[in-house]
Short mmCIF file of C-alpha atoms and ligand atoms in Angstrom, two decimals:
data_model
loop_
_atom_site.label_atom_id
_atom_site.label_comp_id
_atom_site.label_asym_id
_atom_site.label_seq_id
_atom_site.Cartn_x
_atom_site.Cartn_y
_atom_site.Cartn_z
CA UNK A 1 99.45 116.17 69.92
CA UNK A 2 100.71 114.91 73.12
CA UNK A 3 100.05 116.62 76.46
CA UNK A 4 102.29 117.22 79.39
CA UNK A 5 100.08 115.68 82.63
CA UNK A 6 99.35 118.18 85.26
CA UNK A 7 97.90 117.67 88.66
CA UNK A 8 95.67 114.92 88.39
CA UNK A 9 92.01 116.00 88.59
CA UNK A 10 90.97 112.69 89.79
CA UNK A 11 92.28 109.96 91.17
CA UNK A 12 91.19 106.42 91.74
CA UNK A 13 92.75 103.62 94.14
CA UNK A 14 92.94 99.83 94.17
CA UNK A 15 93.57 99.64 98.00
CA UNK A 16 95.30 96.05 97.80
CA UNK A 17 97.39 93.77 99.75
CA UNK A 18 95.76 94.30 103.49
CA UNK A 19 95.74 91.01 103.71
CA UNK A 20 99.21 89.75 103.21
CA UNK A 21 100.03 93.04 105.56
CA UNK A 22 98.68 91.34 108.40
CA UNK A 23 100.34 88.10 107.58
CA UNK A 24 103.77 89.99 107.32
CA UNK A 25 102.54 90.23 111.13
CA UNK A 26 101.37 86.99 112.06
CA UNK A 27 97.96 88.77 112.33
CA UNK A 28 94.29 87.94 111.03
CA UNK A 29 93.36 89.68 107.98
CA UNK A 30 90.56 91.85 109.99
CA UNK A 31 93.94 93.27 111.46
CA UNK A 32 94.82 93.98 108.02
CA UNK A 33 91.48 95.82 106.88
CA UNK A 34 91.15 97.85 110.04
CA UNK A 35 94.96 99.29 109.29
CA UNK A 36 93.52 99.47 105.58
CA UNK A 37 91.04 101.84 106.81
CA UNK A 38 93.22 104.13 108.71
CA UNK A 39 95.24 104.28 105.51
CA UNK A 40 92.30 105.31 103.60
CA UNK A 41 91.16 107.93 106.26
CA UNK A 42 94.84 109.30 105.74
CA UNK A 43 94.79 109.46 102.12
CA UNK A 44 91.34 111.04 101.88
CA UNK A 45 92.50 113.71 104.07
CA UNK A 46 96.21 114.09 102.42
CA UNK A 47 93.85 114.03 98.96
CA UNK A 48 91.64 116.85 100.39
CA UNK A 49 94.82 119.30 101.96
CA UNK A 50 96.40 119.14 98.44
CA UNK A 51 93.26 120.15 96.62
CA UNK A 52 92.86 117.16 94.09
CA UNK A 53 88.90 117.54 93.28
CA UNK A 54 87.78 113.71 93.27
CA UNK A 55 89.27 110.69 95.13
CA UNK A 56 87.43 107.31 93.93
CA UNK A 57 88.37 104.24 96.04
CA UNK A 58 87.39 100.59 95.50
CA UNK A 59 86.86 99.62 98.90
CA UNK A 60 84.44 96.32 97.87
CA UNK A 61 84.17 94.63 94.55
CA UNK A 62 81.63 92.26 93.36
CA UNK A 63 83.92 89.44 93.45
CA UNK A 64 84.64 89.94 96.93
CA UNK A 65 81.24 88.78 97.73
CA UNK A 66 82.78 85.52 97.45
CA UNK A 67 85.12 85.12 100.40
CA UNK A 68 84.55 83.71 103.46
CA UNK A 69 80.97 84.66 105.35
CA UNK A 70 83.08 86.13 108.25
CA UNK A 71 85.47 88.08 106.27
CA UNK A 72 82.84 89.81 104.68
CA UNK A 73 80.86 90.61 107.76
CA UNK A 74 83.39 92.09 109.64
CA UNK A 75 84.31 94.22 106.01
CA UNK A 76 80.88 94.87 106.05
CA UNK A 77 80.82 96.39 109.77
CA UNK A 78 84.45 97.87 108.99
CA UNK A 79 83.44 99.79 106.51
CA UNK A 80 80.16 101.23 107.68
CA UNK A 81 80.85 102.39 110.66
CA UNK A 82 84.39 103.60 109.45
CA UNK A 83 82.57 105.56 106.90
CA UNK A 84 79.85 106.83 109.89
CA UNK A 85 82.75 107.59 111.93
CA UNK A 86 84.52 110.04 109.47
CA UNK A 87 81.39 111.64 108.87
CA UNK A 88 82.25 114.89 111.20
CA UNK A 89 85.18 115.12 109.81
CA UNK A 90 83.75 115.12 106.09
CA UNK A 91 81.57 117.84 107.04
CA UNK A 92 84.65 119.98 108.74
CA UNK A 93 86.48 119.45 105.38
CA UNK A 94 83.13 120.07 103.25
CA UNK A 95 83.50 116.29 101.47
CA UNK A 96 81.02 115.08 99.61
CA UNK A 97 80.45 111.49 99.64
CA UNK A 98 79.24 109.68 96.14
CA UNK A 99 78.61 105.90 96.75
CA UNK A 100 79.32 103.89 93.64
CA UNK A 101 78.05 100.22 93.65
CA UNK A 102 75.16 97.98 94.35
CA UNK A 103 74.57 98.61 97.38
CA UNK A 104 71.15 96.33 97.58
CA UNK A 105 73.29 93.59 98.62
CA UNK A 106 73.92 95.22 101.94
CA UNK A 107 72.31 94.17 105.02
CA UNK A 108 69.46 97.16 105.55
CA UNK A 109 70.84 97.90 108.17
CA UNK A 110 74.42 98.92 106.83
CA UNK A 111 72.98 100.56 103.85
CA UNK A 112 70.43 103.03 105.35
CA UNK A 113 73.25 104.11 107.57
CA UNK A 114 75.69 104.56 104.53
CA UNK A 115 72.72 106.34 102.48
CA UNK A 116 72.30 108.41 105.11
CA UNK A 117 76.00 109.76 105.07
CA UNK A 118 75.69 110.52 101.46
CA UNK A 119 72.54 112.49 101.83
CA UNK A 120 74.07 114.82 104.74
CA UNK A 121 76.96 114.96 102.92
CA UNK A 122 75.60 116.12 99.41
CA UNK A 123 75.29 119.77 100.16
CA UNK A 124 78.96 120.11 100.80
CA UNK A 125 80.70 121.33 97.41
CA UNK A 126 84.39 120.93 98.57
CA UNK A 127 86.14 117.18 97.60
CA UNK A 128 84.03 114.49 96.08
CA UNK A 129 85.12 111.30 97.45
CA UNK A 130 83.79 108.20 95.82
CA UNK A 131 83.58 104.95 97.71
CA UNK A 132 82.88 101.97 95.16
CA UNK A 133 81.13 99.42 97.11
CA UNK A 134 79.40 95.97 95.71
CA UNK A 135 81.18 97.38 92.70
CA UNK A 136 82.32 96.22 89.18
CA UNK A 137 82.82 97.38 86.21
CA UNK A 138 81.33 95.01 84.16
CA UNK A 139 78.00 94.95 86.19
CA UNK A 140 78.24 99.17 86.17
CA UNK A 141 78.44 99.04 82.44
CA UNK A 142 75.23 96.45 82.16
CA UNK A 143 73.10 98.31 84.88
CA UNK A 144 74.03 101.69 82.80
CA UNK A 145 72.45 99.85 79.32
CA UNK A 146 69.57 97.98 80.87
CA UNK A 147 68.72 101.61 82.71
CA UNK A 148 68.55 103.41 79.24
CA UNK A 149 66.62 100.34 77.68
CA UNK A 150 63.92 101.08 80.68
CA UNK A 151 63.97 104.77 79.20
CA UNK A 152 62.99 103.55 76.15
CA UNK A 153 66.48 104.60 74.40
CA UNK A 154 66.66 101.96 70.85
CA UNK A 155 70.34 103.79 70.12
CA UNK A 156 72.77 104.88 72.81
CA UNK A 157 75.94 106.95 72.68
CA UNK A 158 79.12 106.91 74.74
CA UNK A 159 77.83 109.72 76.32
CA UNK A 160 74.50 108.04 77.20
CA UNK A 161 76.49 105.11 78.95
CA UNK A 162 78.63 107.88 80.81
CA UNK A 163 75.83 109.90 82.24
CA UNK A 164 73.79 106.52 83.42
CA UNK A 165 77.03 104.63 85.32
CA UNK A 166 77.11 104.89 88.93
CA UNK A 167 79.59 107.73 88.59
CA UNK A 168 77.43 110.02 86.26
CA UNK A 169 79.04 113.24 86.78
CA UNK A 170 82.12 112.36 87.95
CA UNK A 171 84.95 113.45 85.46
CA UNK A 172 86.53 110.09 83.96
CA UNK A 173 90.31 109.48 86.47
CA UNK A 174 93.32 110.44 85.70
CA UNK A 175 95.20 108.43 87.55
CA UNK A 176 94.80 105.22 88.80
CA UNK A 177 96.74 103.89 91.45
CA UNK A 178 96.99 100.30 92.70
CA UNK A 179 99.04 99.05 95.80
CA UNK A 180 100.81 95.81 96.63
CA UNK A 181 102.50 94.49 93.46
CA UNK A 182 99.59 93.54 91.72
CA UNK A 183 99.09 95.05 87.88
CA UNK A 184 96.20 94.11 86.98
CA UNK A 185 92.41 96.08 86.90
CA UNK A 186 90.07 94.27 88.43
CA UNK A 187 86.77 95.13 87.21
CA UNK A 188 87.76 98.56 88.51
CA UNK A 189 86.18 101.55 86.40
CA UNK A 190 86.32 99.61 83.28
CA UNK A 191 84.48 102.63 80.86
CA UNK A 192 86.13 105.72 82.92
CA UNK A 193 89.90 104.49 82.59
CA UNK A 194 89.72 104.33 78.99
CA UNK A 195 92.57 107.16 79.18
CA UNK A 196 93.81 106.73 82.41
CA UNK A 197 97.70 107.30 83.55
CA UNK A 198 98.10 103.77 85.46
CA UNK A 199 101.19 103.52 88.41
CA UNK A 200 101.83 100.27 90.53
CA UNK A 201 103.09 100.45 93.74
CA UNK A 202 104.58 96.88 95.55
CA UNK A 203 103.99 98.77 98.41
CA UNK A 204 101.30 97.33 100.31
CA UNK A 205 98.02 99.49 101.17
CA UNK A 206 98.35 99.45 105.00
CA UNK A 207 101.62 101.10 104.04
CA UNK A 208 100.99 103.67 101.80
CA UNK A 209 101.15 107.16 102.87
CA UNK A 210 101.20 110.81 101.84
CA UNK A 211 104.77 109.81 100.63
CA UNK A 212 103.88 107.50 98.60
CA UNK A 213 101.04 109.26 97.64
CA UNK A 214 103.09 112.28 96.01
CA UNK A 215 105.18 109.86 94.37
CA UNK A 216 102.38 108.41 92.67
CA UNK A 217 101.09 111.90 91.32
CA UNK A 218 105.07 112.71 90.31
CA UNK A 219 105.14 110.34 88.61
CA UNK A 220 101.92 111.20 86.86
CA UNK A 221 102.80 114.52 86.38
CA UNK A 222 105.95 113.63 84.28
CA UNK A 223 103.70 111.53 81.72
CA UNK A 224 102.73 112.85 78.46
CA UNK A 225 98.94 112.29 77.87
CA UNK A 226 98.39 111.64 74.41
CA UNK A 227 94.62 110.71 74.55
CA UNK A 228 95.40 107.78 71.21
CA UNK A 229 96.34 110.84 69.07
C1 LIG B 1 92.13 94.31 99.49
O1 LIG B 1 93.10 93.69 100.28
C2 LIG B 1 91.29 95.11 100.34
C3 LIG B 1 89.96 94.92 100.52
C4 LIG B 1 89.17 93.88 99.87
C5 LIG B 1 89.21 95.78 101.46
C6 LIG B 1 89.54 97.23 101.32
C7 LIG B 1 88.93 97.94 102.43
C8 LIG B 1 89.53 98.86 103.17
C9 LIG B 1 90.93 99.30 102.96
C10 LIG B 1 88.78 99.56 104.18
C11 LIG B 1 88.41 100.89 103.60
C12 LIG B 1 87.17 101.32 104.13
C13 LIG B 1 86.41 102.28 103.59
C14 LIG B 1 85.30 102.75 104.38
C15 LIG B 1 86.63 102.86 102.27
P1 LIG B 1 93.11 92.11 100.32
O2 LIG B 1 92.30 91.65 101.46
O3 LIG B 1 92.70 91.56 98.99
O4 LIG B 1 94.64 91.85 100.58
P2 LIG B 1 95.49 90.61 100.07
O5 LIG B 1 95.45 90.66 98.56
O6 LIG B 1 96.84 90.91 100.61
O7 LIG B 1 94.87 89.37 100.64
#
């Protein structure tokens, strides 16, 4: 039996195409990331005012380890002190902050600070918002096995895998946006999209706002789900 979609419970975001956003604008791609995070700070907040429970965004992928030293410092800094700056304003809106990723490839410095947001933030009960940093899917799925091997587990179940990825107790997405043309997954949330609604947007992230934003969930919300029955 199919079902009509609802509100989406979850939602998850490839935030792509900062980048070729700043070279629409003769501008360096930090130009680009630093608009990407405004963007994101907008979306978080439209997410929170129209109640959706859980926003998960990939804001650093394993793969992106592999770009230029100075790109990924300054993403580095970008991100951690964006995330330290929005901090008072995740406490106003009673956000709780779930980091998703391997984050022992940060510089210590970064990741005590980002570590530290999540702890403050973990009493809140309003929003979870999910930041996926150093993440893949792949690499989520083999630190979830090799974590119930250390338990001593011999057989594991779907559920076992689901409770041990980075996301344990985050309900699986619903939908799963990605920006700027590109349709294609990424190592994004490999095991919790197995039923997700997908929509593609050529609209680059920089650009994407609350408008685009409700057309995405729309759009989800005219789908039937039919969950492979
Ligand atoms: C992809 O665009 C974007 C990234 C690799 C970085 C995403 C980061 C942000 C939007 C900042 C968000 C910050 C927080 C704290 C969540 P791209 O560089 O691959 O663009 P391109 O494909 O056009 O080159």
């Amino acid at each position: 039996m199919a079902e009509k979609a609802t509100a989406p419970r979850h939602i998850a975001i490839i935030m792509d195409g900062n980048g070729r956003w700043a070279k629409k604008r003769m501008l360096p791609r930090s130009a680009g990331h630093k608009a990407g995070l405004d963007t994101f700070v907008d979306i978080s907040d439209a997410c929170n005012d129209m109640g959706i429970e859980y926003l998960t965004v990939y804001a650093f992928s394993t793969e992106n380890w592999n770009r230029s030293p100075e790109e990924v410092s300054a993403l580095m800094e970008l991100m951690s002190r964006g995330i330290v700056k929005y901090e008072p304003e995740m406490v106003k809106r009673n956000v709780k902050l779930k980091l998703l990723g391997d984050l022992d490839r940060f510089e210590p410095v970064y990741r005590e600070a980002l570590l530290g947001v999540e702890e403050r933030l973990s009493v809140n009960t309003g929003m979870t918002l999910c930041i996926c940093l150093s993440y893949g899917g792949r690499q989520e799925i083999v630190h979830a096995v090799n974590k119930l091997l250390k338990e001593g587990k011999t057989e594991i179940t779907a559920e076992d895998i689901s409770n041990s990825l980075y996301s344990a107790g985050v309900p699986d997405p619903d939908l799963v946006i990605r920006t700027s043309g590109e349709c294609r997954i990424s190592n994004f949330l490999l095991w919790q999209s197995a039923y997700a609604e997908y929509y593609f947007t050529d609209v680059l992230w920089p650009d994407f706002d609350k408008k685009e934003l409700v057309k995405a969930i729309e759009s989800y919300s005219k789908r039937e789900r039919r969950y492979g029955r």
